[in-house]
mmCIF file of C-alpha atoms in Angstrom:
data_model
loop_
_atom_site.group_PDB
_atom_site.id
_atom_site.type_symbol
_atom_site.label_atom_id
_atom_site.label_comp_id
_atom_site.label_asym_id
_atom_site.label_seq_id
_atom_site.Cartn_x
_atom_site.Cartn_y
_atom_site.Cartn_z
ATOM 1 C CA MET A 1 -17.381 2.102 -19.617
ATOM 2 C CA ASP A 2 -15.429 -1.359 -19.759
ATOM 3 C CA ILE A 3 -12.507 -0.666 -17.433
ATOM 4 C CA THR A 4 -9.769 -3.265 -16.180
ATOM 5 C CA PHE A 5 -7.209 -2.900 -13.642
ATOM 6 C CA ARG A 6 -4.090 -4.659 -14.487
ATOM 7 C CA VAL A 7 -1.988 -5.590 -11.491
ATOM 8 C CA GLU A 8 0.245 -8.253 -9.818
ATOM 9 C CA SER A 9 1.485 -9.476 -6.728
ATOM 10 C CA SER A 10 4.104 -11.650 -5.223
ATOM 11 C CA SER A 11 6.126 -12.647 -2.117
ATOM 12 C CA ASP A 12 8.217 -9.771 -2.442
ATOM 13 C CA LEU A 13 5.770 -7.138 -3.731
ATOM 14 C CA GLY A 14 2.967 -5.837 -1.127
ATOM 15 C CA LEU A 15 -0.570 -5.610 -1.599
ATOM 16 C CA GLY A 16 -0.883 -1.758 -1.269
ATOM 17 C CA HIS A 17 -0.870 -1.500 -4.952
ATOM 18 C CA VAL A 18 -3.684 -3.971 -5.079
ATOM 19 C CA ALA A 19 -5.908 -2.556 -2.348
ATOM 20 C CA ARG A 20 -5.541 0.944 -3.692
ATOM 21 C CA CYS A 21 -6.760 -0.431 -7.293
ATOM 22 C CA VAL A 22 -9.785 -2.084 -5.224
ATOM 23 C CA GLY A 23 -10.479 1.142 -3.658
ATOM 24 C CA LEU A 24 -10.660 3.123 -7.073
ATOM 25 C CA ALA A 25 -12.760 0.000 -8.698
ATOM 26 C CA GLU A 26 -15.443 0.293 -6.290
ATOM 27 C CA GLU A 27 -15.831 4.244 -6.505
ATOM 28 C CA LEU A 28 -15.953 3.386 -10.699
ATOM 29 C CA ASP A 29 -18.185 0.333 -9.957
ATOM 30 C CA LYS A 30 -20.629 2.663 -7.886
ATOM 31 C CA ARG A 31 -20.787 4.985 -10.504
ATOM 32 C CA GLY A 32 -22.072 1.898 -13.189
ATOM 33 C CA HIS A 33 -18.762 1.264 -15.152
ATOM 34 C CA ARG A 34 -18.254 -2.466 -15.665
ATOM 35 C CA VAL A 35 -15.039 -3.259 -13.768
ATOM 36 C CA SER A 36 -12.539 -6.082 -13.949
ATOM 37 C CA PHE A 37 -9.304 -7.259 -12.753
ATOM 38 C CA THR A 38 -6.458 -8.376 -15.006
ATOM 39 C CA MET A 39 -3.495 -10.334 -13.736
ATOM 40 C CA SER A 40 -1.534 -13.943 -13.582
ATOM 41 C CA SER A 41 -3.060 -17.105 -12.037
ATOM 42 C CA GLU A 42 -0.078 -17.100 -9.512
ATOM 43 C CA SER A 43 -0.952 -13.300 -8.680
ATOM 44 C CA GLN A 44 -4.515 -14.507 -8.269
ATOM 45 C CA LYS A 45 -3.640 -17.247 -5.872
ATOM 46 C CA ASN A 46 -1.602 -14.914 -3.795
ATOM 47 C CA ILE A 47 -4.173 -11.992 -3.627
ATOM 48 C CA SER A 48 -6.999 -14.711 -2.724
ATOM 49 C CA LYS A 49 -5.212 -15.511 0.483
ATOM 50 C CA THR A 50 -5.619 -11.760 1.711
ATOM 51 C CA MET A 51 -7.981 -9.910 -0.032
ATOM 52 C CA ALA A 52 -11.528 -10.199 -1.472
ATOM 53 C CA LEU A 53 -11.808 -9.294 -5.238
ATOM 54 C CA ASN A 54 -15.550 -8.980 -5.953
ATOM 55 C CA PHE A 55 -14.926 -8.130 -9.580
ATOM 56 C CA ARG A 56 -14.617 -9.950 -12.389
ATOM 57 C CA LEU A 57 -11.270 -11.422 -13.214
ATOM 58 C CA HIS A 58 -9.029 -12.182 -16.320
ATOM 59 C CA LEU A 59 -6.244 -14.482 -16.158
ATOM 60 C CA ILE A 60 -3.251 -13.991 -18.504
ATOM 61 C CA GLU A 61 -0.136 -16.259 -19.638
ATOM 62 C CA THR A 62 2.830 -13.689 -19.150
ATOM 63 C CA LYS A 63 4.600 -13.318 -16.173
ATOM 64 C CA ILE A 64 5.731 -9.567 -16.356
ATOM 65 C CA LEU A 65 7.343 -9.833 -12.582
ATOM 66 C CA GLU A 66 9.793 -12.121 -14.149
ATOM 67 C CA ASP A 67 10.293 -11.410 -17.774
ATOM 68 C CA LYS A 68 10.647 -7.615 -18.252
ATOM 69 C CA SER A 69 11.934 -7.951 -22.117
ATOM 70 C CA ILE A 70 10.340 -5.887 -24.606
ATOM 71 C CA SER A 71 8.526 -8.983 -26.425
ATOM 72 C CA ASN A 72 6.715 -9.436 -23.130
ATOM 73 C CA GLN A 73 5.752 -6.078 -22.586
ATOM 74 C CA ILE A 74 4.158 -6.132 -25.822
ATOM 75 C CA ALA A 75 2.414 -9.457 -25.220
ATOM 76 C CA ASP A 76 1.378 -8.526 -21.762
ATOM 77 C CA ALA A 77 -0.256 -5.436 -22.898
ATOM 78 C CA ARG A 78 -2.087 -7.096 -25.781
ATOM 79 C CA GLN A 79 -3.501 -10.026 -23.342
ATOM 80 C CA THR A 80 -4.907 -7.581 -21.242
ATOM 81 C CA ILE A 81 -6.712 -5.694 -23.844
ATOM 82 C CA ALA A 82 -7.855 -8.732 -25.478
ATOM 83 C CA LYS A 83 -8.799 -10.977 -22.589
ATOM 84 C CA SER A 84 -10.727 -7.781 -20.658
ATOM 85 C CA ASN A 85 -12.105 -6.324 -24.153
ATOM 86 C CA CYS A 86 -11.506 -3.063 -22.134
ATOM 87 C CA GLN A 87 -11.752 0.270 -23.466
ATOM 88 C CA LEU A 88 -9.812 1.553 -19.886
ATOM 89 C CA CYS A 89 -7.143 0.052 -18.743
ATOM 90 C CA ILE A 90 -5.481 1.378 -14.911
ATOM 91 C CA LEU A 91 -2.388 0.033 -14.783
ATOM 92 C CA ASP A 92 -0.405 -0.449 -11.196
ATOM 93 C CA ILE A 93 2.622 -2.422 -12.071
ATOM 94 C CA TYR A 94 6.114 -1.009 -11.655
ATOM 95 C CA ALA A 95 7.767 -3.777 -13.858
ATOM 96 C CA ALA A 96 5.334 -2.444 -17.009
ATOM 97 C CA ASP A 97 7.019 0.470 -19.136
ATOM 98 C CA LYS A 98 6.625 2.525 -22.147
ATOM 99 C CA ASN A 99 6.955 -0.529 -24.589
ATOM 100 C CA TRP A 100 3.759 -1.777 -22.722
ATOM 101 C CA HIS A 101 1.748 1.719 -22.653
ATOM 102 C CA ASP A 102 2.684 1.744 -26.553
ATOM 103 C CA ALA A 103 1.446 -1.634 -27.305
ATOM 104 C CA ALA A 104 -1.707 -1.038 -25.180
ATOM 105 C CA LEU A 105 -2.298 2.490 -26.904
ATOM 106 C CA GLU A 106 -2.331 0.739 -30.268
ATOM 107 C CA ARG A 107 -5.549 -0.712 -29.305
ATOM 108 C CA ASP A 108 -7.087 2.455 -29.250
ATOM 109 C CA ILE A 109 -8.301 2.425 -25.410
ATOM 110 C CA LYS A 110 -7.382 4.693 -22.531
ATOM 111 C CA LEU A 111 -4.841 4.259 -20.294
ATOM 112 C CA ILE A 112 -4.371 5.366 -16.661
ATOM 113 C CA VAL A 113 -1.186 4.689 -14.672
ATOM 114 C CA PHE A 114 -0.460 4.160 -11.224
ATOM 115 C CA ASP A 115 3.251 5.361 -10.204
ATOM 116 C CA ASP A 116 5.134 6.523 -7.067
ATOM 117 C CA LEU A 117 8.429 6.216 -8.457
ATOM 118 C CA ASP A 118 8.879 8.648 -11.535
ATOM 119 C CA ASP A 119 11.801 6.634 -12.551
ATOM 120 C CA LYS A 120 10.803 5.500 -16.479
ATOM 121 C CA GLN A 121 8.827 7.549 -19.135
ATOM 122 C CA ILE A 122 5.075 7.120 -19.016
ATOM 123 C CA VAL A 123 2.926 7.451 -21.989
ATOM 124 C CA ALA A 124 -0.775 7.569 -20.682
ATOM 125 C CA HIS A 125 -3.616 9.804 -20.599
ATOM 126 C CA ILE A 126 -3.557 10.429 -16.685
ATOM 127 C CA ILE A 127 -0.746 9.574 -13.865
ATOM 128 C CA ILE A 128 -1.940 8.746 -10.363
ATOM 129 C CA ASN A 129 0.609 9.386 -7.403
ATOM 130 C CA GLN A 130 -1.468 9.076 -4.293
ATOM 131 C CA ASN A 131 1.415 9.555 -2.151
ATOM 132 C CA ILE A 132 1.912 13.259 -0.200
ATOM 133 C CA LYS A 133 3.531 15.849 -2.949
ATOM 134 C CA LEU A 134 6.685 16.606 -2.077
ATOM 135 C CA ASP A 135 8.369 17.349 -5.167
ATOM 136 C CA LYS A 136 6.218 19.880 -7.696
ATOM 137 C CA ASN A 137 8.525 19.009 -10.802
ATOM 138 C CA LEU A 138 7.576 15.165 -10.801
ATOM 139 C CA TYR A 139 6.535 13.589 -14.054
ATOM 140 C CA LYS A 140 7.564 16.747 -16.121
ATOM 141 C CA LYS A 141 10.617 15.138 -17.685
ATOM 142 C CA ASN A 142 9.177 11.629 -18.037
ATOM 143 C CA SER A 143 5.331 12.269 -18.967
ATOM 144 C CA LEU A 144 3.932 14.261 -22.198
ATOM 145 C CA SER A 145 2.765 17.585 -21.721
ATOM 146 C CA THR A 146 -0.813 15.907 -22.801
ATOM 147 C CA CYS A 147 -0.879 13.788 -19.603
ATOM 148 C CA LYS A 148 -2.921 14.700 -16.713
ATOM 149 C CA ILE A 149 -1.104 14.511 -13.192
ATOM 150 C CA LEU A 150 -2.733 13.542 -10.104
ATOM 151 C CA TYR A 151 -0.606 13.997 -7.496
ATOM 152 C CA GLY A 152 -1.133 14.272 -3.764
ATOM 153 C CA ILE A 153 -3.071 12.414 -0.880
ATOM 154 C CA GLU A 154 -5.996 14.462 -1.914
ATOM 155 C CA TYR A 155 -6.108 11.611 -4.614
ATOM 156 C CA MET A 156 -6.122 8.476 -1.786
ATOM 157 C CA CYS A 157 -8.258 5.918 -2.963
ATOM 158 C CA LEU A 158 -9.277 4.021 0.391
ATOM 159 C CA ARG A 159 -11.479 1.126 -0.012
ATOM 160 C CA ASN A 160 -15.205 0.572 1.524
ATOM 161 C CA ASP A 161 -13.805 -1.329 4.351
ATOM 162 C CA ILE A 162 -11.633 1.475 5.615
ATOM 163 C CA LEU A 163 -14.124 4.183 4.669
ATOM 164 C CA GLN A 164 -17.164 2.788 6.624
ATOM 165 C CA MET A 165 -15.179 0.977 9.544
ATOM 166 C CA GLN A 166 -16.416 1.784 12.959
ATOM 167 C CA ILE A 167 -13.076 1.687 15.097
ATOM 168 C CA PRO A 168 -12.925 1.715 18.833
ATOM 169 C CA LYS A 169 -11.788 4.804 20.286
ATOM 170 C CA TYR A 170 -7.970 4.009 21.224
ATOM 171 C CA GLN A 171 -6.353 5.453 24.099
ATOM 172 C CA TYR A 172 -2.344 6.396 24.113
ATOM 173 C CA LYS A 173 -1.304 5.532 27.119
ATOM 174 C CA ASN A 174 1.995 4.491 28.720
ATOM 175 C CA ASP A 175 1.020 0.934 29.749
ATOM 176 C CA VAL A 176 1.187 -0.780 26.297
ATOM 177 C CA THR A 177 0.513 -4.133 26.926
ATOM 178 C CA GLN A 178 -0.643 -5.482 23.717
ATOM 179 C CA ILE A 179 0.889 -4.423 20.100
ATOM 180 C CA MET A 180 0.253 -5.513 16.745
ATOM 181 C CA ILE A 181 2.809 -5.978 14.012
ATOM 182 C CA SER A 182 1.540 -5.164 10.617
ATOM 183 C CA LEU A 183 4.375 -4.703 7.569
ATOM 184 C CA GLY A 184 1.951 -5.470 4.273
ATOM 185 C CA GLY A 185 2.245 -8.198 2.207
ATOM 186 C CA GLY A 186 5.382 -10.090 1.023
ATOM 187 C CA ASN A 187 7.653 -11.884 3.095
ATOM 188 C CA ASN A 188 8.845 -9.839 5.890
ATOM 189 C CA ALA A 189 10.123 -12.157 8.491
ATOM 190 C CA ASP A 190 13.531 -10.515 8.859
ATOM 191 C CA SER A 191 12.360 -7.275 9.736
ATOM 192 C CA ILE A 192 9.731 -8.928 12.227
ATOM 193 C CA ILE A 193 12.452 -10.852 14.019
ATOM 194 C CA GLN A 194 14.496 -7.760 14.357
ATOM 195 C CA ILE A 195 11.609 -6.100 15.900
ATOM 196 C CA PHE A 196 11.298 -9.025 18.224
ATOM 197 C CA GLN A 197 15.152 -8.670 19.651
ATOM 198 C CA ALA A 198 14.682 -5.170 19.925
ATOM 199 C CA MET A 199 11.818 -5.865 22.125
ATOM 200 C CA ASN A 200 13.142 -8.732 23.874
ATOM 201 C CA ASP A 201 13.596 -7.674 27.858
ATOM 202 C CA ASN A 202 11.878 -4.376 27.055
ATOM 203 C CA PHE A 203 8.310 -5.741 26.642
ATOM 204 C CA PHE A 204 6.433 -8.477 28.864
ATOM 205 C CA GLY A 205 2.677 -8.112 27.078
ATOM 206 C CA LEU A 206 1.341 -9.556 23.866
ATOM 207 C CA ILE A 207 2.510 -9.121 20.510
ATOM 208 C CA ASN A 208 0.063 -10.319 17.511
ATOM 209 C CA VAL A 209 1.512 -10.697 14.295
ATOM 210 C CA LEU A 210 -0.300 -10.129 11.184
ATOM 211 C CA SER A 211 1.087 -12.282 7.999
ATOM 212 C CA THR A 212 -0.034 -12.670 5.016
ATOM 213 C CA ASP A 213 2.561 -14.785 3.504
ATOM 214 C CA ASP A 214 3.309 -18.663 3.899
ATOM 215 C CA ASN A 215 6.956 -18.168 3.981
ATOM 216 C CA GLU A 216 7.065 -15.466 6.689
ATOM 217 C CA LYS A 217 4.239 -17.437 8.876
ATOM 218 C CA LYS A 218 6.352 -20.526 9.373
ATOM 219 C CA ARG A 219 9.505 -18.596 10.233
ATOM 220 C CA LEU A 220 7.857 -17.150 12.722
ATOM 221 C CA ILE A 221 6.161 -19.726 14.308
ATOM 222 C CA ASP A 222 9.031 -21.896 14.243
ATOM 223 C CA LEU A 223 10.617 -19.464 16.837
ATOM 224 C CA ASN A 224 11.124 -20.412 20.274
ATOM 225 C CA SER A 225 8.499 -18.243 22.321
ATOM 226 C CA ASN A 226 10.778 -19.020 25.562
ATOM 227 C CA ASN A 227 13.492 -17.205 24.072
ATOM 228 C CA PHE A 228 11.465 -13.624 24.316
ATOM 229 C CA SER A 229 9.977 -11.798 27.703
ATOM 230 C CA PHE A 230 6.481 -11.402 25.919
ATOM 231 C CA ASN A 231 4.439 -13.853 24.216
ATOM 232 C CA PHE A 232 3.540 -13.655 20.600
ATOM 233 C CA GLU A 233 0.812 -15.056 17.787
ATOM 234 C CA VAL A 234 0.844 -15.109 14.455
ATOM 235 C CA ILE A 235 -2.408 -14.782 12.733
ATOM 236 C CA PHE A 236 -2.517 -15.654 9.228
ATOM 237 C CA GLY A 237 -5.296 -12.982 8.132
ATOM 238 C CA SER A 238 -6.779 -10.445 5.391
ATOM 239 C CA LEU A 239 -5.071 -7.128 4.808
ATOM 240 C CA ASP A 240 -8.594 -5.634 5.400
ATOM 241 C CA SER A 241 -9.814 -3.434 8.475
ATOM 242 C CA SER A 242 -10.290 -6.526 10.499
ATOM 243 C CA VAL A 243 -6.241 -5.731 11.547
ATOM 244 C CA TYR A 244 -7.812 -2.510 12.998
ATOM 245 C CA GLN A 245 -10.456 -4.407 15.008
ATOM 246 C CA TYR A 246 -8.352 -6.661 17.524
ATOM 247 C CA ASP A 247 -7.762 -5.381 20.896
ATOM 248 C CA THR A 248 -4.315 -3.810 20.469
ATOM 249 C CA ASP A 249 -2.604 -0.986 22.468
ATOM 250 C CA LEU A 250 -0.868 0.634 19.193
ATOM 251 C CA ILE A 251 0.471 -0.894 15.933
ATOM 252 C CA ILE A 252 4.122 -1.215 14.420
ATOM 253 C CA GLY A 253 3.521 -0.959 10.700
ATOM 254 C CA ALA A 254 5.172 -0.195 7.225
ATOM 255 C CA GLY A 255 5.196 3.155 5.131
ATOM 256 C CA GLY A 256 2.867 1.829 2.530
ATOM 257 C CA LEU A 257 -0.862 2.159 1.899
ATOM 258 C CA SER A 258 -1.673 1.115 5.391
ATOM 259 C CA LEU A 259 0.179 3.878 6.792
ATOM 260 C CA TRP A 260 -2.386 6.557 5.204
ATOM 261 C CA GLU A 261 -5.127 3.852 6.626
ATOM 262 C CA ARG A 262 -3.811 4.410 10.018
ATOM 263 C CA ILE A 263 -3.510 8.427 9.777
ATOM 264 C CA PHE A 264 -6.906 8.662 8.103
ATOM 265 C CA LEU A 265 -8.446 6.117 11.030
ATOM 266 C CA LYS A 266 -5.986 7.859 13.515
ATOM 267 C CA ILE A 267 -4.664 4.450 14.902
ATOM 268 C CA PRO A 268 -1.571 4.722 17.158
ATOM 269 C CA SER A 269 1.133 3.847 15.464
ATOM 270 C CA ILE A 270 4.973 3.333 15.223
ATOM 271 C CA ILE A 271 6.214 3.767 11.466
ATOM 272 C CA ILE A 272 9.106 2.018 9.825
ATOM 273 C CA SER A 273 9.574 2.285 6.240
ATOM 274 C CA ILE A 274 10.558 -0.875 4.478
ATOM 275 C CA SER A 275 11.009 0.653 0.898
ATOM 276 C CA ASP A 276 13.121 3.192 -0.272
ATOM 277 C CA ASN A 277 10.052 5.195 -2.185
ATOM 278 C CA GLN A 278 8.384 4.857 1.686
ATOM 279 C CA ARG A 279 11.153 7.224 3.342
ATOM 280 C CA PRO A 280 10.707 10.738 1.504
ATOM 281 C CA TYR A 281 7.373 10.769 2.704
ATOM 282 C CA CYS A 282 7.928 9.086 6.165
ATOM 283 C CA GLU A 283 10.605 11.615 6.779
ATOM 284 C CA TYR A 284 8.082 14.464 6.226
ATOM 285 C CA LEU A 285 5.464 13.222 7.989
ATOM 286 C CA SER A 286 7.619 12.904 10.913
ATOM 287 C CA HIS A 287 9.174 16.364 10.501
ATOM 288 C CA LYS A 288 5.528 17.716 10.583
ATOM 289 C CA GLY A 289 4.804 15.801 13.955
ATOM 290 C CA PHE A 290 2.203 13.408 12.243
ATOM 291 C CA ILE A 291 3.587 10.067 12.879
ATOM 292 C CA ASN A 292 6.107 8.258 15.004
ATOM 293 C CA TYR A 293 8.928 7.267 12.590
ATOM 294 C CA ILE A 294 12.066 5.275 13.640
ATOM 295 C CA GLY A 295 13.330 5.158 10.522
ATOM 296 C CA HIS A 296 13.935 2.841 7.594
ATOM 297 C CA ILE A 297 14.734 -0.803 8.034
ATOM 298 C CA ASP A 298 18.057 -0.849 7.172
ATOM 299 C CA GLN A 299 18.862 1.703 10.014
ATOM 300 C CA PHE A 300 17.365 -0.407 12.857
ATOM 301 C CA ALA A 301 20.001 -1.833 14.186
ATOM 302 C CA THR A 302 22.024 1.372 14.695
ATOM 303 C CA TYR A 303 18.905 3.697 15.446
ATOM 304 C CA GLY A 304 15.246 2.259 15.217
ATOM 305 C CA ARG A 305 15.994 -0.480 18.249
ATOM 306 C CA SER A 306 16.008 2.020 20.834
ATOM 307 C CA GLU A 307 14.074 4.384 19.303
ATOM 308 C CA LEU A 308 11.244 1.725 19.189
ATOM 309 C CA VAL A 309 11.763 0.750 22.810
ATOM 310 C CA ARG A 310 11.796 4.243 23.873
ATOM 311 C CA LEU A 311 8.758 4.936 21.948
ATOM 312 C CA VAL A 312 6.749 1.857 23.469
ATOM 313 C CA GLU A 313 7.690 2.780 27.049
ATOM 314 C CA ASN A 314 6.778 6.167 26.855
ATOM 315 C CA PHE A 315 3.910 6.706 24.240
ATOM 316 C CA LYS A 316 1.498 8.615 25.628
ATOM 317 C CA ASP A 317 3.728 11.208 25.672
ATOM 318 C CA GLU A 318 4.397 10.582 22.150
ATOM 319 C CA ASN A 319 0.855 11.281 20.597
ATOM 320 C CA PRO A 320 1.041 12.549 17.142
ATOM 321 C CA LYS A 321 -2.475 12.390 16.562
ATOM 322 C CA LYS A 322 -3.399 15.690 17.911
ATOM 323 C CA ASN A 323 -1.139 17.107 15.308
ATOM 324 C CA VAL A 324 -3.031 15.996 12.128
ATOM 325 C CA PRO A 325 -5.579 18.087 10.343
ATOM 326 C CA GLU A 326 -8.908 16.504 10.519
ATOM 327 C CA THR A 327 -8.728 17.291 6.642
ATOM 328 C CA PHE A 328 -5.385 16.048 5.976
ATOM 329 C CA ILE A 329 -6.745 12.515 4.401
ATOM 330 C CA ASP A 330 -10.348 13.320 3.687
ATOM 331 C CA GLY A 331 -11.586 10.000 2.538
ATOM 332 C CA CYS A 332 -12.934 11.623 -1.170
ATOM 333 C CA GLY A 333 -9.550 10.931 -3.111
ATOM 334 C CA ARG A 334 -11.024 8.239 -5.011
ATOM 335 C CA SER A 335 -14.150 9.986 -6.138
ATOM 336 C CA ARG A 336 -11.778 12.846 -7.276
ATOM 337 C CA VAL A 337 -9.824 10.328 -9.574
ATOM 338 C CA ALA A 338 -13.089 8.849 -10.757
ATOM 339 C CA ASP A 339 -14.588 12.515 -11.507
ATOM 340 C CA GLN A 340 -10.916 13.010 -13.878
ATOM 341 C CA ILE A 341 -11.329 9.441 -15.513
ATOM 342 C CA GLU A 342 -14.884 10.619 -16.398
ATOM 343 C CA LEU A 343 -13.750 13.468 -18.189
ATOM 344 C CA ILE A 344 -11.023 11.827 -20.473
ATOM 345 C CA ASP A 345 -11.661 12.798 -24.106
ATOM 346 C CA ASN A 346 -11.097 10.753 -27.305
ATOM 347 C CA SER A 347 -7.748 12.620 -27.896
ATOM 348 C CA ALA A 348 -4.586 10.690 -27.787
ATOM 349 C CA PRO A 349 -2.048 11.016 -24.985
#
């Protein structure tokens, strides 16, 4: 089957959407399907800085992140189908709405939508939400009864480099001397500077910052290192498993796809949610004792700063790894999704 993934990326949008699509694409490619990605040229440039897409690529002219009008929704869907000549499209763009879905389905294709929000009507054969299942009524209002809902972490689509990597055996210890900050794609300089300010005079080791955004990198490099009690280095690198290979004692990370990767790999982490849709499952995982969560970034000044310092100073005693069941994320999610894709019949959604 000819399958295209319709994705976008920008300086304000993390790369977790693209990363999970890559994981599913690798599984479908392994099964013999003809897989491609469709995006704007701007997104292609942004993604190429941080992630290798080893699939056929189709570039389209519409800019759906900038223009969400009905006419552009329709044009974007039609260009996607025409350029890729796909039989099935997997869409992972929040900005695309029912007008996009309808226009694509008029071309007699099968449509699958990745979604995390349930904030609009979705017309598709399958909806995928790979976050932890907290609301049993999700999608009952905004999807058709014939739409199959794949909702839960059992559908987590991890990439080959995550599934196959051999990680060092991390040890939780009190004497944390090296920290990695990795808040995902986009410009998170303001959040990183807040973390720096919290750690100043409370940490005296090395902080490595993985940056994937040019503006973020410039702002951080321009900081005067003499103003901090610790040394720091800005690493401009890719959002792949290499971030987990650095000689580090713990990672301060966000609550996007990388959160699930770190849980799967059992990597010592402190979590800050940086978007509203990350908050509910970060709070749930924290309540279950599965992660060290210090709250949302907008709470950082009032609560997160002191909690971050406390956790770093006493990290060995705050080990949530022992609470996570071995089968919590089993690495088979993308296979389960691919199985359902291959079961789609020719009926309309």
